[in-house]
Amino acid sequence: MNYRSQYFAAVIMTTIEAKPFLKDYTFVEKLGSGSYGAVYKAHRKTGARDVVAIKCVKKSNLSKREVDNIVTEISLLKKLKHDFIVEMTDFSWDNNFIYINMEYCGVGDLSRFIRSRKKLPENTCHVFL
């Protein structure tokens, strides 16, 4: 391989973004994205084919402070068990991503719920609080 082809191969490799991948899961659709990464709907490839939400945090985008925030988030989610808090079921990582597996809630998020109704009655707010 000459210098020119090595250069173009290096350019191509750096422009190809790593895609989230977990060997036991099939990623179905992107549900949304936030400050640290994206959340995907996924299901197990074998067995019960449980549907989950997987938060994929791209490690190369993280500062030291943000890594600390992710570690804190995982620590808290491991301890929190409540009907109104999305439960973390597992977490893992590879060279490119940190994966946080959570229960899938197919009805959307609270923010979208509030925006769609513009105004909520007090008794509905009590349910969420």
mmCIF file of N, CA and C in Angstrom:
data_model
loop_
_atom_site.group_PDB
_atom_site.id
_atom_site.type_symbol
_atom_site.label_atom_id
_atom_site.label_comp_id
_atom_site.label_asym_id
_atom_site.label_seq_id
_atom_site.Cartn_x
_atom_site.Cartn_y
_atom_site.Cartn_z
ATOM 1 N N MET A 1 0.856 -1.169 0.000
ATOM 2 C CA MET A 1 0.000 0.000 0.000
ATOM 3 C C MET A 1 0.905 1.237 0.000
ATOM 4 N N ASN A 2 0.672 2.135 -0.935
ATOM 5 C CA ASN A 2 1.504 3.331 -0.998
ATOM 6 C C ASN A 2 1.015 4.391 -0.004
ATOM 7 N N TYR A 3 1.786 5.464 0.108
ATOM 8 C CA TYR A 3 1.473 6.527 1.067
ATOM 9 C C TYR A 3 0.091 7.116 0.825
ATOM 10 N N ARG A 4 -0.260 7.351 -0.435
ATOM 11 C CA ARG A 4 -1.546 7.966 -0.758
ATOM 12 C C ARG A 4 -2.717 7.078 -0.333
ATOM 13 N N SER A 5 -2.656 5.797 -0.607
ATOM 14 C CA SER A 5 -3.750 4.910 -0.215
ATOM 15 C C SER A 5 -3.807 4.730 1.304
ATOM 16 N N GLN A 6 -2.647 4.772 1.976
ATOM 17 C CA GLN A 6 -2.638 4.713 3.436
ATOM 18 C C GLN A 6 -3.338 5.949 4.015
ATOM 19 N N TYR A 7 -3.068 7.114 3.417
ATOM 20 C CA TYR A 7 -3.683 8.350 3.871
ATOM 21 C C TYR A 7 -5.201 8.271 3.736
ATOM 22 N N PHE A 8 -5.694 7.852 2.581
ATOM 23 C CA PHE A 8 -7.142 7.773 2.367
ATOM 24 C C PHE A 8 -7.787 6.715 3.254
ATOM 25 N N ALA A 9 -7.100 5.624 3.508
ATOM 26 C CA ALA A 9 -7.627 4.600 4.409
ATOM 27 C C ALA A 9 -7.761 5.170 5.816
ATOM 28 N N ALA A 10 -6.769 5.970 6.251
ATOM 29 C CA ALA A 10 -6.822 6.586 7.577
ATOM 30 C C ALA A 10 -7.960 7.591 7.664
ATOM 31 N N VAL A 11 -8.164 8.374 6.611
ATOM 32 C CA VAL A 11 -9.254 9.359 6.591
ATOM 33 C C VAL A 11 -10.595 8.650 6.667
ATOM 34 N N ILE A 12 -10.761 7.577 5.913
ATOM 35 C CA ILE A 12 -12.021 6.829 5.921
ATOM 36 C C ILE A 12 -12.270 6.228 7.299
ATOM 37 N N MET A 13 -11.250 5.666 7.912
ATOM 38 C CA MET A 13 -11.411 5.040 9.229
ATOM 39 C C MET A 13 -11.808 6.057 10.296
ATOM 40 N N THR A 14 -11.290 7.284 10.209
ATOM 41 C CA THR A 14 -11.620 8.271 11.229
ATOM 42 C C THR A 14 -12.991 8.886 11.007
ATOM 43 N N THR A 15 -13.502 8.836 9.785
ATOM 44 C CA THR A 15 -14.818 9.416 9.529
ATOM 45 C C THR A 15 -15.944 8.419 9.766
ATOM 46 N N ILE A 16 -15.625 7.136 9.823
ATOM 47 C CA ILE A 16 -16.645 6.131 10.112
ATOM 48 C C ILE A 16 -16.879 6.129 11.618
ATOM 49 N N GLU A 17 -18.083 6.456 12.019
ATOM 50 C CA GLU A 17 -18.398 6.505 13.445
ATOM 51 C C GLU A 17 -18.723 5.108 13.955
ATOM 52 N N ALA A 18 -18.305 4.836 15.169
ATOM 53 C CA ALA A 18 -18.635 3.568 15.805
ATOM 54 C C ALA A 18 -20.129 3.538 16.094
ATOM 55 N N LYS A 19 -20.743 2.412 15.814
ATOM 56 C CA LYS A 19 -22.171 2.221 16.093
ATOM 57 C C LYS A 19 -22.299 1.398 17.362
ATOM 58 N N PRO A 20 -23.318 1.693 18.171
ATOM 59 C CA PRO A 20 -23.534 0.873 19.370
ATOM 60 C C PRO A 20 -23.800 -0.577 18.973
ATOM 61 N N PHE A 21 -23.228 -1.506 19.720
ATOM 62 C CA PHE A 21 -23.404 -2.928 19.430
ATOM 63 C C PHE A 21 -23.276 -3.731 20.711
ATOM 64 N N LEU A 22 -24.290 -4.529 20.987
ATOM 65 C CA LEU A 22 -24.238 -5.514 22.069
ATOM 66 C C LEU A 22 -24.599 -6.854 21.460
ATOM 67 N N LYS A 23 -23.754 -7.855 21.657
ATOM 68 C CA LYS A 23 -23.932 -9.134 20.959
ATOM 69 C C LYS A 23 -25.254 -9.830 21.281
ATOM 70 N N ASP A 24 -25.808 -9.602 22.456
ATOM 71 C CA ASP A 24 -27.048 -10.286 22.850
ATOM 72 C C ASP A 24 -28.316 -9.529 22.463
ATOM 73 N N TYR A 25 -28.179 -8.331 21.870
ATOM 74 C CA TYR A 25 -29.337 -7.484 21.582
ATOM 75 C C TYR A 25 -29.376 -7.041 20.122
ATOM 76 N N THR A 26 -30.585 -6.841 19.639
ATOM 77 C CA THR A 26 -30.820 -6.226 18.340
ATOM 78 C C THR A 26 -31.393 -4.843 18.602
ATOM 79 N N PHE A 27 -30.725 -3.814 18.075
ATOM 80 C CA PHE A 27 -31.208 -2.446 18.227
ATOM 81 C C PHE A 27 -32.302 -2.202 17.192
ATOM 82 N N VAL A 28 -33.482 -1.786 17.649
ATOM 83 C CA VAL A 28 -34.652 -1.651 16.787
ATOM 84 C C VAL A 28 -34.812 -0.235 16.270
ATOM 85 N N GLU A 29 -34.821 0.739 17.180
ATOM 86 C CA GLU A 29 -34.996 2.131 16.766
ATOM 87 C C GLU A 29 -34.403 3.065 17.804
ATOM 88 N N LYS A 30 -34.042 4.261 17.351
ATOM 89 C CA LYS A 30 -33.534 5.290 18.249
ATOM 90 C C LYS A 30 -34.731 5.985 18.880
ATOM 91 N N LEU A 31 -34.758 6.019 20.213
ATOM 92 C CA LEU A 31 -35.861 6.648 20.939
ATOM 93 C C LEU A 31 -35.609 8.121 21.194
ATOM 94 N N GLY A 32 -34.363 8.496 21.332
ATOM 95 C CA GLY A 32 -34.034 9.883 21.604
ATOM 96 C C GLY A 32 -32.565 10.023 21.911
ATOM 97 N N SER A 33 -32.161 11.266 22.128
ATOM 98 C CA SER A 33 -30.767 11.504 22.476
ATOM 99 C C SER A 33 -30.697 12.613 23.520
ATOM 100 N N GLY A 34 -29.603 12.598 24.249
ATOM 101 C CA GLY A 34 -29.422 13.575 25.311
ATOM 102 C C GLY A 34 -28.001 14.081 25.319
ATOM 103 N N SER A 35 -27.595 14.646 26.443
ATOM 104 C CA SER A 35 -26.279 15.273 26.518
ATOM 105 C C SER A 35 -25.134 14.265 26.449
ATOM 106 N N TYR A 36 -25.359 13.024 26.844
ATOM 107 C CA TYR A 36 -24.276 12.043 26.857
ATOM 108 C C TYR A 36 -24.338 11.029 25.730
ATOM 109 N N GLY A 37 -25.486 10.870 25.104
ATOM 110 C CA GLY A 37 -25.583 9.848 24.073
ATOM 111 C C GLY A 37 -27.007 9.665 23.603
ATOM 112 N N ALA A 38 -27.303 8.464 23.130
ATOM 113 C CA ALA A 38 -28.623 8.170 22.581
ATOM 114 C C ALA A 38 -29.220 6.963 23.301
ATOM 115 N N VAL A 39 -30.556 6.876 23.249
ATOM 116 C CA VAL A 39 -31.274 5.746 23.832
ATOM 117 C C VAL A 39 -31.970 5.004 22.694
ATOM 118 N N TYR A 40 -31.804 3.686 22.691
ATOM 119 C CA TYR A 40 -32.375 2.847 21.649
ATOM 120 C C TYR A 40 -33.337 1.828 22.244
ATOM 121 N N LYS A 41 -34.381 1.529 21.497
ATOM 122 C CA LYS A 41 -35.242 0.400 21.824
ATOM 123 C C LYS A 41 -34.528 -0.823 21.266
ATOM 124 N N ALA A 42 -34.460 -1.873 22.077
ATOM 125 C CA ALA A 42 -33.758 -3.085 21.655
ATOM 126 C C ALA A 42 -34.466 -4.306 22.231
ATOM 127 N N HIS A 43 -34.134 -5.474 21.687
ATOM 128 C CA HIS A 43 -34.659 -6.715 22.257
ATOM 129 C C HIS A 43 -33.572 -7.780 22.216
ATOM 130 N N ARG A 44 -33.722 -8.730 23.127
ATOM 131 C CA ARG A 44 -32.770 -9.842 23.180
ATOM 132 C C ARG A 44 -32.867 -10.645 21.893
ATOM 133 N N LYS A 45 -31.744 -11.158 21.433
ATOM 134 C CA LYS A 45 -31.718 -11.958 20.204
ATOM 135 C C LYS A 45 -32.243 -13.370 20.440
ATOM 136 N N THR A 46 -32.073 -13.861 21.643
ATOM 137 C CA THR A 46 -32.496 -15.232 21.942
ATOM 138 C C THR A 46 -33.333 -15.240 23.221
ATOM 139 N N GLY A 47 -33.983 -16.350 23.465
ATOM 140 C CA GLY A 47 -34.757 -16.494 24.693
ATOM 141 C C GLY A 47 -36.049 -15.714 24.662
ATOM 142 N N ALA A 48 -36.329 -15.018 25.754
ATOM 143 C CA ALA A 48 -37.609 -14.329 25.930
ATOM 144 C C ALA A 48 -37.772 -13.100 25.031
ATOM 145 N N ARG A 49 -36.691 -12.647 24.394
ATOM 146 C CA ARG A 49 -36.722 -11.465 23.518
ATOM 147 C C ARG A 49 -37.323 -10.253 24.227
ATOM 148 N N ASP A 50 -36.951 -10.081 25.492
ATOM 149 C CA ASP A 50 -37.409 -8.938 26.281
ATOM 150 C C ASP A 50 -37.049 -7.629 25.586
ATOM 151 N N VAL A 51 -37.996 -6.698 25.584
ATOM 152 C CA VAL A 51 -37.747 -5.374 25.026
ATOM 153 C C VAL A 51 -37.173 -4.491 26.128
ATOM 154 N N VAL A 52 -36.105 -3.778 25.818
ATOM 155 C CA VAL A 52 -35.444 -2.895 26.769
ATOM 156 C C VAL A 52 -35.114 -1.569 26.083
ATOM 157 N N ALA A 53 -34.770 -0.593 26.889
ATOM 158 C CA ALA A 53 -34.211 0.657 26.386
ATOM 159 C C ALA A 53 -32.737 0.631 26.769
ATOM 160 N N ILE A 54 -31.867 0.926 25.810
ATOM 161 C CA ILE A 54 -30.432 0.907 26.085
ATOM 162 C C ILE A 54 -29.857 2.294 25.830
ATOM 163 N N LYS A 55 -29.344 2.890 26.899
ATOM 164 C CA LYS A 55 -28.686 4.188 26.790
ATOM 165 C C LYS A 55 -27.241 3.927 26.386
ATOM 166 N N CYS A 56 -26.825 4.502 25.260
ATOM 167 C CA CYS A 56 -25.482 4.295 24.731
ATOM 168 C C CYS A 56 -24.707 5.598 24.837
ATOM 169 N N VAL A 57 -23.724 5.606 25.711
ATOM 170 C CA VAL A 57 -22.933 6.806 25.966
ATOM 171 C C VAL A 57 -21.594 6.647 25.254
ATOM 172 N N LYS A 58 -21.313 7.548 24.319
ATOM 173 C CA LYS A 58 -20.062 7.490 23.566
ATOM 174 C C LYS A 58 -18.917 7.973 24.452
ATOM 175 N N LYS A 59 -17.976 7.080 24.723
ATOM 176 C CA LYS A 59 -16.903 7.381 25.662
ATOM 177 C C LYS A 59 -15.972 8.488 25.185
ATOM 178 N N SER A 60 -15.756 8.593 23.892
ATOM 179 C CA SER A 60 -14.804 9.588 23.375
ATOM 180 C C SER A 60 -15.294 11.018 23.583
ATOM 181 N N ASN A 61 -16.585 11.194 23.819
ATOM 182 C CA ASN A 61 -17.150 12.529 24.021
ATOM 183 C C ASN A 61 -17.116 12.983 25.478
ATOM 184 N N LEU A 62 -16.654 12.137 26.380
ATOM 185 C CA LEU A 62 -16.784 12.414 27.809
ATOM 186 C C LEU A 62 -15.551 13.056 28.416
ATOM 187 N N SER A 63 -15.790 14.077 29.218
ATOM 188 C CA SER A 63 -14.731 14.657 30.041
ATOM 189 C C SER A 63 -14.637 13.839 31.332
ATOM 190 N N LYS A 64 -13.654 14.115 32.147
ATOM 191 C CA LYS A 64 -13.504 13.421 33.433
ATOM 192 C C LYS A 64 -14.749 13.633 34.302
ATOM 193 N N ARG A 65 -15.251 14.861 34.330
ATOM 194 C CA ARG A 65 -16.449 15.173 35.119
ATOM 195 C C ARG A 65 -17.662 14.396 34.619
ATOM 196 N N GLU A 66 -17.786 14.283 33.313
ATOM 197 C CA GLU A 66 -18.918 13.554 32.738
ATOM 198 C C GLU A 66 -18.822 12.057 33.021
ATOM 199 N N VAL A 67 -17.608 11.514 33.015
ATOM 200 C CA VAL A 67 -17.416 10.107 33.393
ATOM 201 C C VAL A 67 -17.874 9.909 34.834
ATOM 202 N N ASP A 68 -17.496 10.833 35.710
ATOM 203 C CA ASP A 68 -17.926 10.766 37.110
ATOM 204 C C ASP A 68 -19.454 10.806 37.211
ATOM 205 N N ASN A 69 -20.102 11.648 36.390
ATOM 206 C CA ASN A 69 -21.572 11.730 36.386
ATOM 207 C C ASN A 69 -22.202 10.411 35.953
ATOM 208 N N ILE A 70 -21.633 9.762 34.952
ATOM 209 C CA ILE A 70 -22.162 8.473 34.476
ATOM 210 C C ILE A 70 -22.005 7.408 35.558
ATOM 211 N N VAL A 71 -20.847 7.380 36.201
ATOM 212 C CA VAL A 71 -20.613 6.416 37.287
ATOM 213 C C VAL A 71 -21.615 6.650 38.417
ATOM 214 N N THR A 72 -21.863 7.909 38.752
ATOM 215 C CA THR A 72 -22.851 8.243 39.785
ATOM 216 C C THR A 72 -24.244 7.807 39.356
ATOM 217 N N GLU A 73 -24.602 8.062 38.106
ATOM 218 C CA GLU A 73 -25.912 7.651 37.603
ATOM 219 C C GLU A 73 -26.094 6.140 37.723
ATOM 220 N N ILE A 74 -25.094 5.373 37.315
ATOM 221 C CA ILE A 74 -25.171 3.911 37.400
ATOM 222 C C ILE A 74 -25.290 3.477 38.859
ATOM 223 N N SER A 75 -24.497 4.084 39.752
ATOM 224 C CA SER A 75 -24.559 3.739 41.186
ATOM 225 C C SER A 75 -25.946 3.995 41.758
ATOM 226 N N LEU A 76 -26.529 5.139 41.410
ATOM 227 C CA LEU A 76 -27.875 5.464 41.909
ATOM 228 C C LEU A 76 -28.927 4.528 41.323
ATOM 229 N N LEU A 77 -28.840 4.274 40.024
ATOM 230 C CA LEU A 77 -29.838 3.407 39.383
ATOM 231 C C LEU A 77 -29.786 1.977 39.926
ATOM 232 N N LYS A 78 -28.602 1.521 40.344
ATOM 233 C CA LYS A 78 -28.492 0.183 40.938
ATOM 234 C C LYS A 78 -29.270 0.096 42.242
ATOM 235 N N LYS A 79 -29.363 1.215 42.968
ATOM 236 C CA LYS A 79 -30.007 1.230 44.280
ATOM 237 C C LYS A 79 -31.495 1.568 44.219
ATOM 238 N N LEU A 80 -31.903 2.366 43.229
ATOM 239 C CA LEU A 80 -33.279 2.860 43.168
ATOM 240 C C LEU A 80 -34.242 1.802 42.649
ATOM 241 N N LYS A 81 -35.250 1.515 43.428
ATOM 242 C CA LYS A 81 -36.312 0.588 43.032
ATOM 243 C C LYS A 81 -37.637 1.227 43.423
ATOM 244 N N HIS A 82 -38.357 1.747 42.429
ATOM 245 C CA HIS A 82 -39.618 2.426 42.686
ATOM 246 C C HIS A 82 -40.490 2.314 41.448
ATOM 247 N N ASP A 83 -41.792 2.226 41.649
ATOM 248 C CA ASP A 83 -42.725 2.085 40.522
ATOM 249 C C ASP A 83 -42.632 3.230 39.524
ATOM 250 N N PHE A 84 -42.255 4.422 39.983
ATOM 251 C CA PHE A 84 -42.239 5.588 39.103
ATOM 252 C C PHE A 84 -40.841 5.966 38.621
ATOM 253 N N ILE A 85 -39.859 5.092 38.832
ATOM 254 C CA ILE A 85 -38.498 5.327 38.347
ATOM 255 C C ILE A 85 -38.135 4.184 37.421
ATOM 256 N N VAL A 86 -37.665 4.528 36.222
ATOM 257 C CA VAL A 86 -37.250 3.512 35.258
ATOM 258 C C VAL A 86 -36.116 2.709 35.876
ATOM 259 N N GLU A 87 -36.238 1.388 35.834
ATOM 260 C CA GLU A 87 -35.265 0.524 36.488
ATOM 261 C C GLU A 87 -34.131 0.137 35.546
ATOM 262 N N MET A 88 -32.911 0.253 36.051
ATOM 263 C CA MET A 88 -31.753 -0.228 35.305
ATOM 264 C C MET A 88 -31.669 -1.737 35.503
ATOM 265 N N THR A 89 -31.533 -2.484 34.411
ATOM 266 C CA THR A 89 -31.454 -3.940 34.516
ATOM 267 C C THR A 89 -30.030 -4.458 34.398
ATOM 268 N N ASP A 90 -29.160 -3.675 33.746
ATOM 269 C CA ASP A 90 -27.782 -4.117 33.546
ATOM 270 C C ASP A 90 -26.966 -2.950 32.998
ATOM 271 N N PHE A 91 -25.658 -3.076 33.027
ATOM 272 C CA PHE A 91 -24.796 -2.116 32.342
ATOM 273 C C PHE A 91 -23.541 -2.841 31.878
ATOM 274 N N SER A 92 -22.929 -2.304 30.841
ATOM 275 C CA SER A 92 -21.698 -2.877 30.301
ATOM 276 C C SER A 92 -20.976 -1.802 29.503
ATOM 277 N N TRP A 93 -19.826 -2.132 28.953
ATOM 278 C CA TRP A 93 -19.074 -1.177 28.163
ATOM 279 C C TRP A 93 -18.183 -1.922 27.179
ATOM 280 N N ASP A 94 -17.758 -1.211 26.162
ATOM 281 C CA ASP A 94 -16.754 -1.701 25.226
ATOM 282 C C ASP A 94 -15.784 -0.560 24.961
ATOM 283 N N ASN A 95 -14.992 -0.643 23.907
ATOM 284 C CA ASN A 95 -14.000 0.407 23.626
ATOM 285 C C ASN A 95 -14.629 1.749 23.294
ATOM 286 N N ASN A 96 -15.862 1.734 22.770
ATOM 287 C CA ASN A 96 -16.485 2.963 22.283
ATOM 288 C C ASN A 96 -17.631 3.494 23.139
ATOM 289 N N PHE A 97 -18.363 2.616 23.811
ATOM 290 C CA PHE A 97 -19.592 3.029 24.493
ATOM 291 C C PHE A 97 -19.704 2.450 25.894
ATOM 292 N N ILE A 98 -20.483 3.155 26.717
ATOM 293 C CA ILE A 98 -20.996 2.625 27.978
ATOM 294 C C ILE A 98 -22.470 2.363 27.717
ATOM 295 N N TYR A 99 -22.956 1.174 28.055
ATOM 296 C CA TYR A 99 -24.343 0.796 27.812
ATOM 297 C C TYR A 99 -25.078 0.662 29.141
ATOM 298 N N ILE A 100 -26.211 1.346 29.252
ATOM 299 C CA ILE A 100 -27.049 1.216 30.443
ATOM 300 C C ILE A 100 -28.380 0.645 29.980
ATOM 301 N N ASN A 101 -28.638 -0.618 30.345
ATOM 302 C CA ASN A 101 -29.885 -1.294 29.972
ATOM 303 C C ASN A 101 -30.952 -0.949 30.995
ATOM 304 N N MET A 102 -32.108 -0.489 30.498
ATOM 305 C CA MET A 102 -33.196 -0.079 31.377
ATOM 306 C C MET A 102 -34.499 -0.711 30.903
ATOM 307 N N GLU A 103 -35.470 -0.749 31.798
ATOM 308 C CA GLU A 103 -36.774 -1.232 31.375
ATOM 309 C C GLU A 103 -37.327 -0.299 30.304
ATOM 310 N N TYR A 104 -38.049 -0.860 29.363
ATOM 311 C CA TYR A 104 -38.634 -0.074 28.277
ATOM 312 C C TYR A 104 -40.025 0.390 28.678
ATOM 313 N N CYS A 105 -40.267 1.669 28.564
ATOM 314 C CA CYS A 105 -41.571 2.256 28.862
ATOM 315 C C CYS A 105 -42.115 2.824 27.554
ATOM 316 N N GLY A 106 -43.030 2.123 26.940
ATOM 317 C CA GLY A 106 -43.487 2.460 25.605
ATOM 318 C C GLY A 106 -44.435 3.626 25.488
ATOM 319 N N VAL A 107 -44.826 4.230 26.593
ATOM 320 C CA VAL A 107 -45.817 5.315 26.503
ATOM 321 C C VAL A 107 -45.170 6.692 26.394
ATOM 322 N N GLY A 108 -43.857 6.786 26.344
ATOM 323 C CA GLY A 108 -43.191 8.074 26.208
ATOM 324 C C GLY A 108 -42.719 8.613 27.545
ATOM 325 N N ASP A 109 -42.174 9.820 27.507
ATOM 326 C CA ASP A 109 -41.630 10.392 28.733
ATOM 327 C C ASP A 109 -42.569 11.458 29.315
ATOM 328 N N LEU A 110 -42.314 11.817 30.550
ATOM 329 C CA LEU A 110 -43.158 12.766 31.269
ATOM 330 C C LEU A 110 -43.177 14.135 30.588
ATOM 331 N N SER A 111 -42.043 14.569 30.097
ATOM 332 C CA SER A 111 -41.969 15.874 29.435
ATOM 333 C C SER A 111 -42.910 15.940 28.229
ATOM 334 N N ARG A 112 -42.891 14.906 27.418
ATOM 335 C CA ARG A 112 -43.771 14.852 26.244
ATOM 336 C C ARG A 112 -45.241 14.812 26.669
ATOM 337 N N PHE A 113 -45.530 14.077 27.737
ATOM 338 C CA PHE A 113 -46.894 13.975 28.264
ATOM 339 C C PHE A 113 -47.413 15.354 28.673
ATOM 340 N N ILE A 114 -46.584 16.092 29.406
ATOM 341 C CA ILE A 114 -46.985 17.429 29.870
ATOM 342 C C ILE A 114 -47.174 18.377 28.685
ATOM 343 N N ARG A 115 -46.215 18.383 27.748
ATOM 344 C CA ARG A 115 -46.318 19.272 26.581
ATOM 345 C C ARG A 115 -47.557 18.979 25.742
ATOM 346 N N SER A 116 -47.924 17.717 25.627
ATOM 347 C CA SER A 116 -49.081 17.360 24.791
ATOM 348 C C SER A 116 -50.398 17.836 25.398
ATOM 349 N N ARG A 117 -50.424 18.024 26.717
ATOM 350 C CA ARG A 117 -51.651 18.456 27.382
ATOM 351 C C ARG A 117 -51.633 19.929 27.771
ATOM 352 N N LYS A 118 -50.486 20.555 27.663
ATOM 353 C CA LYS A 118 -50.280 21.972 27.974
ATOM 354 C C LYS A 118 -50.543 22.331 29.437
ATOM 355 N N LYS A 119 -51.523 21.716 30.049
ATOM 356 C CA LYS A 119 -51.886 22.018 31.430
ATOM 357 C C LYS A 119 -52.391 20.720 32.073
ATOM 358 N N LEU A 120 -51.941 20.458 33.302
ATOM 359 C CA LEU A 120 -52.365 19.231 33.985
ATOM 360 C C LEU A 120 -53.192 19.585 35.209
ATOM 361 N N PRO A 121 -54.279 18.831 35.446
ATOM 362 C CA PRO A 121 -55.057 19.053 36.671
ATOM 363 C C PRO A 121 -54.231 18.660 37.903
ATOM 364 N N GLU A 122 -54.553 19.237 39.013
ATOM 365 C CA GLU A 122 -53.788 19.011 40.239
ATOM 366 C C GLU A 122 -53.732 17.530 40.620
ATOM 367 N N ASN A 123 -54.837 16.818 40.489
ATOM 368 C CA ASN A 123 -54.824 15.393 40.889
ATOM 369 C C ASN A 123 -53.887 14.570 40.003
ATOM 370 N N THR A 124 -53.704 14.942 38.744
ATOM 371 C CA THR A 124 -52.762 14.253 37.873
ATOM 372 C C THR A 124 -51.316 14.545 38.321
ATOM 373 N N CYS A 125 -51.061 15.779 38.698
ATOM 374 C CA CYS A 125 -49.719 16.151 39.199
ATOM 375 C C CYS A 125 -49.381 15.355 40.459
ATOM 376 N N HIS A 126 -50.349 15.120 41.313
ATOM 377 C CA HIS A 126 -50.126 14.362 42.544
ATOM 378 C C HIS A 126 -49.655 12.951 42.227
ATOM 379 N N VAL A 127 -50.191 12.363 41.166
ATOM 380 C CA VAL A 127 -49.771 11.005 40.786
ATOM 381 C C VAL A 127 -48.283 10.984 40.471
ATOM 382 N N PHE A 128 -47.799 11.996 39.760
ATOM 383 C CA PHE A 128 -46.393 12.039 39.362
ATOM 384 C C PHE A 128 -45.474 12.462 40.501
ATOM 385 N N LEU A 129 -45.988 13.290 41.408
ATOM 386 C CA LEU A 129 -45.157 13.742 42.514
ATOM 387 C C LEU A 129 -45.097 12.723 43.632
#
